[in-house]
GROMACS .gro file of N, CA and C in nm:
model
  336
    1UNK      N    1   0.079  -0.118  -0.010
    1UNK     CA    2   0.000  -0.006   0.005
    1UNK      C    3   0.077   0.124  -0.011
    2UNK      N    4   0.064   0.226  -0.092
    2UNK     CA    5   0.120   0.376  -0.067
    2UNK      C    6   0.028   0.491  -0.053
    3UNK      N    7   0.085   0.563  -0.017
    3UNK     CA    8   0.025   0.716  -0.016
    3UNK      C    9   0.113   0.796  -0.123
    4UNK      N   10   0.017   0.862  -0.239
    4UNK     CA   11   0.070   0.912  -0.313
    4UNK      C   12   0.010   1.079  -0.284
    5UNK      N   13   0.140   1.134  -0.204
    5UNK     CA   14   0.097   1.303  -0.203
    5UNK      C   15   0.125   1.411  -0.323
    6UNK      N   16   0.047   1.510  -0.356
    6UNK     CA   17   0.047   1.585  -0.468
    6UNK      C   18   0.039   1.726  -0.437
    7UNK      N   19   0.159   1.808  -0.436
    7UNK     CA   20   0.094   1.933  -0.424
    7UNK      C   21   0.102   2.000  -0.559
    8UNK      N   22  -0.056   2.067  -0.579
    8UNK     CA   23  -0.080   2.125  -0.715
    8UNK      C   24  -0.134   2.277  -0.710
    9UNK      N   25  -0.162   2.324  -0.827
    9UNK     CA   26  -0.208   2.484  -0.822
    9UNK      C   27  -0.348   2.451  -0.832
   10UNK      N   28  -0.432   2.536  -0.719
   10UNK     CA   29  -0.550   2.550  -0.683
   10UNK      C   30  -0.679   2.515  -0.809
   11UNK      N   31  -0.629   2.590  -0.910
   11UNK     CA   32  -0.729   2.602  -1.018
   11UNK      C   33  -0.720   2.451  -1.099
   12UNK      N   34  -0.616   2.375  -1.062
   12UNK     CA   35  -0.619   2.274  -1.115
   12UNK      C   36  -0.677   2.133  -1.024
   13UNK      N   37  -0.732   2.174  -0.944
   13UNK     CA   38  -0.782   2.077  -0.837
   13UNK      C   39  -0.920   1.974  -0.946
   14UNK      N   40  -1.008   2.075  -1.011
   14UNK     CA   41  -1.116   1.993  -1.047
   14UNK      C   42  -1.087   1.873  -1.182
   15UNK      N   43  -0.964   1.909  -1.233
   15UNK     CA   44  -0.936   1.849  -1.357
   15UNK      C   45  -0.857   1.740  -1.296
   16UNK      N   46  -0.770   1.757  -1.182
   16UNK     CA   47  -0.694   1.640  -1.132
   16UNK      C   48  -0.802   1.533  -1.071
   17UNK      N   49  -0.883   1.580  -0.985
   17UNK     CA   50  -1.014   1.484  -0.942
   17UNK      C   51  -1.081   1.399  -1.034
   18UNK      N   52  -1.111   1.470  -1.164
   18UNK     CA   53  -1.177   1.384  -1.295
   18UNK      C   54  -1.085   1.271  -1.333
   19UNK      N   55  -0.955   1.322  -1.355
   19UNK     CA   56  -0.850   1.228  -1.386
   19UNK      C   57  -0.808   1.102  -1.285
   20UNK      N   58  -0.849   1.133  -1.162
   20UNK     CA   59  -0.821   1.035  -1.061
   20UNK      C   60  -0.951   0.941  -1.055
   21UNK      N   61  -1.040   0.975  -1.071
   21UNK     CA   62  -1.179   0.947  -1.084
   21UNK      C   63  -1.186   0.817  -1.197
   22UNK      N   64  -1.136   0.877  -1.319
   22UNK     CA   65  -1.138   0.760  -1.458
   22UNK      C   66  -1.015   0.685  -1.413
   23UNK      N   67  -0.930   0.706  -1.313
   23UNK     CA   68  -0.819   0.583  -1.273
   23UNK      C   69  -0.886   0.493  -1.195
   24UNK      N   70  -0.991   0.502  -1.137
   24UNK     CA   71  -1.052   0.403  -1.027
   24UNK      C   72  -1.029   0.473  -0.905
   25UNK      N   73  -0.983   0.558  -0.864
   25UNK     CA   74  -0.961   0.610  -0.724
   25UNK      C   75  -1.087   0.645  -0.622
   26UNK      N   76  -1.091   0.564  -0.519
   26UNK     CA   77  -1.253   0.590  -0.481
   26UNK      C   78  -1.245   0.723  -0.376
   27UNK      N   79  -1.103   0.783  -0.327
   27UNK     CA   80  -1.139   0.846  -0.274
   27UNK      C   81  -1.019   0.919  -0.212
   28UNK      N   82  -0.987   1.047  -0.142
   28UNK     CA   83  -0.859   1.150  -0.169
   28UNK      C   84  -0.909   1.226  -0.077
   29UNK      N   85  -0.819   1.300   0.006
   29UNK     CA   86  -0.823   1.396   0.110
   29UNK      C   87  -0.723   1.490   0.016
   30UNK      N   88  -0.799   1.611   0.059
   30UNK     CA   89  -0.763   1.772  -0.036
   30UNK      C   90  -0.732   1.876   0.114
   31UNK      N   91  -0.642   1.964   0.087
   31UNK     CA   92  -0.589   2.043   0.219
   31UNK      C   93  -0.541   2.128   0.147
   32UNK      N   94  -0.627   2.270   0.193
   32UNK     CA   95  -0.544   2.398   0.109
   32UNK      C   96  -0.421   2.429   0.217
   33UNK      N   97  -0.310   2.454   0.133
   33UNK     CA   98  -0.164   2.467   0.204
   33UNK      C   99  -0.139   2.614   0.122
   34UNK      N  100  -0.020   2.647   0.186
   34UNK     CA  101   0.052   2.764   0.111
   34UNK      C  102   0.182   2.706   0.136
   35UNK      N  103   0.280   2.756   0.040
   35UNK     CA  104   0.407   2.725   0.032
   35UNK      C  105   0.500   2.792  -0.082
   36UNK      N  106   0.625   2.756  -0.109
   36UNK     CA  107   0.696   2.811  -0.238
   36UNK      C  108   0.823   2.743  -0.221
   37UNK      N  109   0.844   2.715  -0.332
   37UNK     CA  110   0.970   2.661  -0.413
   37UNK      C  111   1.058   2.741  -0.508
   38UNK      N  112   1.068   2.693  -0.609
   38UNK     CA  113   1.130   2.791  -0.725
   38UNK      C  114   1.054   2.906  -0.742
   39UNK      N  115   0.916   2.893  -0.743
   39UNK     CA  116   0.835   3.026  -0.762
   39UNK      C  117   0.838   3.132  -0.681
   40UNK      N  118   0.908   3.120  -0.565
   40UNK     CA  119   0.950   3.220  -0.486
   40UNK      C  120   0.851   3.341  -0.455
   41UNK      N  121   0.743   3.306  -0.460
   41UNK     CA  122   0.621   3.436  -0.410
   41UNK      C  123   0.642   3.566  -0.540
   42UNK      N  124   0.585   3.646  -0.489
   42UNK     CA  125   0.608   3.758  -0.584
   42UNK      C  126   0.539   3.913  -0.499
   43UNK      N  127   0.537   3.999  -0.576
   43UNK     CA  128   0.509   4.126  -0.504
   43UNK      C  129   0.367   4.192  -0.576
   44UNK      N  130   0.294   4.247  -0.500
   44UNK     CA  131   0.154   4.338  -0.528
   44UNK      C  132   0.153   4.465  -0.483
   45UNK      N  133   0.057   4.487  -0.536
   45UNK     CA  134   0.035   4.654  -0.472
   45UNK      C  135  -0.110   4.652  -0.430
   46UNK      N  136  -0.117   4.736  -0.310
   46UNK     CA  137  -0.261   4.725  -0.264
   46UNK      C  138  -0.257   4.856  -0.168
   47UNK      N  139  -0.369   4.923  -0.228
   47UNK     CA  140  -0.379   5.072  -0.194
   47UNK      C  141  -0.250   5.154  -0.219
   48UNK      N  142  -0.167   5.143  -0.332
   48UNK     CA  143  -0.074   5.185  -0.341
   48UNK      C  144   0.038   5.171  -0.265
   49UNK      N  145   0.048   5.073  -0.140
   49UNK     CA  146   0.132   4.987  -0.127
   49UNK      C  147   0.187   4.872  -0.170
   50UNK      N  148   0.317   4.858  -0.201
   50UNK     CA  149   0.369   4.737  -0.216
   50UNK      C  150   0.427   4.624  -0.120
   51UNK      N  151   0.327   4.522  -0.158
   51UNK     CA  152   0.380   4.406  -0.019
   51UNK      C  153   0.444   4.260  -0.104
   52UNK      N  154   0.486   4.192  -0.001
   52UNK     CA  155   0.550   4.058  -0.084
   52UNK      C  156   0.439   3.946  -0.040
   53UNK      N  157   0.441   3.839  -0.139
   53UNK     CA  158   0.368   3.740  -0.091
   53UNK      C  159   0.438   3.646  -0.094
   54UNK      N  160   0.478   3.598   0.015
   54UNK     CA  161   0.613   3.515   0.024
   54UNK      C  162   0.548   3.333   0.005
   55UNK      N  163   0.471   3.314   0.061
   55UNK     CA  164   0.391   3.180   0.054
   55UNK      C  165   0.256   3.179  -0.038
   56UNK      N  166   0.290   3.139  -0.143
   56UNK     CA  167   0.158   3.112  -0.242
   56UNK      C  168   0.062   2.992  -0.225
   57UNK      N  169  -0.079   3.017  -0.239
   57UNK     CA  170  -0.161   2.935  -0.197
   57UNK      C  171  -0.166   2.777  -0.282
   58UNK      N  172  -0.171   2.682  -0.239
   58UNK     CA  173  -0.180   2.570  -0.308
   58UNK      C  174  -0.277   2.448  -0.276
   59UNK      N  175  -0.308   2.325  -0.317
   59UNK     CA  176  -0.387   2.261  -0.284
   59UNK      C  177  -0.293   2.094  -0.273
   60UNK      N  178  -0.313   2.024  -0.167
   60UNK     CA  179  -0.239   1.932  -0.145
   60UNK      C  180  -0.360   1.794  -0.156
   61UNK      N  181  -0.339   1.717  -0.214
   61UNK     CA  182  -0.381   1.603  -0.203
   61UNK      C  183  -0.349   1.449  -0.173
   62UNK      N  184  -0.380   1.400  -0.090
   62UNK     CA  185  -0.330   1.259  -0.028
   62UNK      C  186  -0.411   1.150  -0.096
   63UNK      N  187  -0.368   1.056  -0.166
   63UNK     CA  188  -0.450   0.974  -0.174
   63UNK      C  189  -0.370   0.826  -0.157
   64UNK      N  190  -0.446   0.737  -0.075
   64UNK     CA  191  -0.391   0.576  -0.047
   64UNK      C  192  -0.432   0.462  -0.175
   65UNK      N  193  -0.343   0.415  -0.192
   65UNK     CA  194  -0.344   0.316  -0.338
   65UNK      C  195  -0.277   0.183  -0.309
   66UNK      N  196  -0.367   0.082  -0.403
   66UNK     CA  197  -0.229  -0.030  -0.412
   66UNK      C  198  -0.097  -0.003  -0.449
   67UNK      N  199  -0.002  -0.091  -0.414
   67UNK     CA  200   0.121  -0.051  -0.499
   67UNK      C  201   0.119  -0.054  -0.650
   68UNK      N  202   0.019  -0.141  -0.708
   68UNK     CA  203  -0.030  -0.161  -0.834
   68UNK      C  204  -0.072  -0.077  -0.916
   69UNK      N  205  -0.149   0.043  -0.844
   69UNK     CA  206  -0.221   0.175  -0.899
   69UNK      C  207  -0.138   0.279  -0.889
   70UNK      N  208   0.006   0.272  -0.838
   70UNK     CA  209   0.079   0.420  -0.811
   70UNK      C  210   0.126   0.491  -0.926
   71UNK      N  211   0.146   0.435  -1.056
   71UNK     CA  212   0.221   0.472  -1.181
   71UNK      C  213   0.087   0.545  -1.251
   72UNK      N  214  -0.011   0.448  -1.243
   72UNK     CA  215  -0.150   0.504  -1.291
   72UNK      C  216  -0.181   0.639  -1.227
   73UNK      N  217  -0.176   0.669  -1.087
   73UNK     CA  218  -0.222   0.762  -1.020
   73UNK      C  219  -0.104   0.870  -1.089
   74UNK      N  220  -0.002   0.856  -1.072
   74UNK     CA  221   0.093   0.959  -1.091
   74UNK      C  222   0.106   1.009  -1.242
   75UNK      N  223   0.079   0.941  -1.321
   75UNK     CA  224   0.046   0.966  -1.463
   75UNK      C  225  -0.081   1.050  -1.474
   76UNK      N  226  -0.184   1.006  -1.405
   76UNK     CA  227  -0.312   1.103  -1.398
   76UNK      C  228  -0.295   1.215  -1.327
   77UNK      N  229  -0.218   1.243  -1.229
   77UNK     CA  230  -0.174   1.356  -1.175
   77UNK      C  231  -0.106   1.463  -1.265
   78UNK      N  232   0.020   1.409  -1.344
   78UNK     CA  233   0.069   1.469  -1.429
   78UNK      C  234   0.019   1.519  -1.528
   79UNK      N  235  -0.076   1.442  -1.617
   79UNK     CA  236  -0.169   1.499  -1.720
   79UNK      C  237  -0.227   1.601  -1.677
   80UNK      N  238  -0.321   1.573  -1.579
   80UNK     CA  239  -0.445   1.702  -1.553
   80UNK      C  240  -0.363   1.802  -1.500
   81UNK      N  241  -0.259   1.783  -1.407
   81UNK     CA  242  -0.214   1.936  -1.347
   81UNK      C  243  -0.108   1.995  -1.418
   82UNK      N  244  -0.043   1.968  -1.487
   82UNK     CA  245   0.070   2.026  -1.568
   82UNK      C  246   0.007   2.121  -1.667
   83UNK      N  247   0.094   2.264  -1.616
   83UNK     CA  248   0.045   2.362  -1.682
   83UNK      C  249   0.212   2.426  -1.806
   84UNK      N  250   0.330   2.361  -1.757
   84UNK     CA  251   0.474   2.386  -1.788
   84UNK      C  252   0.497   2.493  -1.727
   85UNK      N  253   0.432   2.572  -1.621
   85UNK     CA  254   0.486   2.676  -1.568
   85UNK      C  255   0.558   2.654  -1.423
   86UNK      N  256   0.671   2.729  -1.386
   86UNK     CA  257   0.723   2.724  -1.262
   86UNK      C  258   0.578   2.697  -1.181
   87UNK      N  259   0.615   2.634  -1.051
   87UNK     CA  260   0.506   2.628  -0.972
   87UNK      C  261   0.406   2.523  -0.973
   88UNK      N  262   0.416   2.431  -1.054
   88UNK     CA  263   0.308   2.326  -1.119
   88UNK      C  264   0.280   2.220  -0.961
   89UNK      N  265   0.406   2.209  -0.918
   89UNK     CA  266   0.403   2.114  -0.798
   89UNK      C  267   0.513   2.004  -0.756
   90UNK      N  268   0.470   1.918  -0.706
   90UNK     CA  269   0.536   1.798  -0.664
   90UNK      C  270   0.434   1.703  -0.653
   91UNK      N  271   0.514   1.559  -0.671
   91UNK     CA  272   0.431   1.433  -0.612
   91UNK      C  273   0.544   1.344  -0.526
   92UNK      N  274   0.504   1.289  -0.455
   92UNK     CA  275   0.587   1.169  -0.373
   92UNK      C  276   0.510   1.062  -0.330
   93UNK      N  277   0.577   0.956  -0.322
   93UNK     CA  278   0.527   0.829  -0.263
   93UNK      C  279   0.571   0.794  -0.140
   94UNK      N  280   0.474   0.733  -0.059
   94UNK     CA  281   0.527   0.707   0.104
   94UNK      C  282   0.482   0.544   0.101
   95UNK      N  283   0.574   0.437   0.164
   95UNK     CA  284   0.492   0.345   0.201
   95UNK      C  285   0.374   0.332   0.318
   96UNK      N  286   0.285   0.283   0.326
   96UNK     CA  287   0.219   0.274   0.435
   96UNK      C  288   0.231   0.124   0.498
   97UNK      N  289   0.231   0.121   0.618
   97UNK     CA  290   0.249  -0.019   0.737
   97UNK      C  291   0.125  -0.074   0.724
   98UNK      N  292   0.014   0.009   0.775
   98UNK     CA  293  -0.137  -0.042   0.809
   98UNK      C  294  -0.240   0.071   0.779
   99UNK      N  295  -0.336   0.031   0.717
   99UNK     CA  296  -0.473   0.132   0.701
   99UNK      C  297  -0.599   0.061   0.781
  100UNK      N  298  -0.665   0.135   0.831
  100UNK     CA  299  -0.759   0.046   0.873
  100UNK      C  300  -0.883   0.138   0.859
  101UNK      N  301  -1.004   0.105   0.797
  101UNK     CA  302  -1.123   0.164   0.797
  101UNK      C  303  -1.215   0.157   0.936
  102UNK      N  304  -1.248   0.281   0.979
  102UNK     CA  305  -1.295   0.272   1.138
  102UNK      C  306  -1.412   0.228   1.148
  103UNK      N  307  -1.512   0.245   1.052
  103UNK     CA  308  -1.643   0.202   1.057
  103UNK      C  309  -1.660   0.053   1.064
  104UNK      N  310  -1.584  -0.015   0.975
  104UNK     CA  311  -1.587  -0.148   0.930
  104UNK      C  312  -1.479  -0.268   1.003
  105UNK      N  313  -1.355  -0.155   1.067
  105UNK     CA  314  -1.258  -0.237   1.103
  105UNK      C  315  -1.165  -0.316   0.989
  106UNK      N  316  -1.197  -0.288   0.876
  106UNK     CA  317  -1.136  -0.350   0.751
  106UNK      C  318  -0.999  -0.282   0.736
  107UNK      N  319  -0.870  -0.379   0.702
  107UNK     CA  320  -0.748  -0.351   0.729
  107UNK      C  321  -0.719  -0.354   0.599
  108UNK      N  322  -0.583  -0.263   0.609
  108UNK     CA  323  -0.469  -0.248   0.478
  108UNK      C  324  -0.570  -0.265   0.343
  109UNK      N  325  -0.540  -0.304   0.215
  109UNK     CA  326  -0.600  -0.311   0.117
  109UNK      C  327  -0.746  -0.289   0.108
  110UNK      N  328  -0.797  -0.359   0.189
  110UNK     CA  329  -0.944  -0.401   0.166
  110UNK      C  330  -1.024  -0.248   0.258
  111UNK      N  331  -0.907  -0.185   0.347
  111UNK     CA  332  -0.968  -0.044   0.368
  111UNK      C  333  -0.941   0.066   0.314
  112UNK      N  334  -0.878   0.037   0.190
  112UNK     CA  335  -0.832   0.165   0.077
  112UNK      C  336  -0.969   0.176  -0.001
   0.00000   0.00000   0.00000
């Protein structure tokens, strides 16, 4: 079992969700986060004053999948989230030791 985490631009969320649904993903967790990487933030004007935005809004997706689904999920995220510009985001994969569905007490792949 694996946990796929992706950080994407907020306006790409619906596209990524649709792509993941087509791959057979049954659920995901979405969190609104802020951060920066090579994009480094930017400067804006507000009422004549200039101020710097260091942390940009992003969306974090956490998806639990079987090991055999990982490449399919990564490809779906890449195709749906990619704009070709700096700040498109990152994807990383972690091993999961145990997953338990609270309602039914199912474990591991049955809980996904």
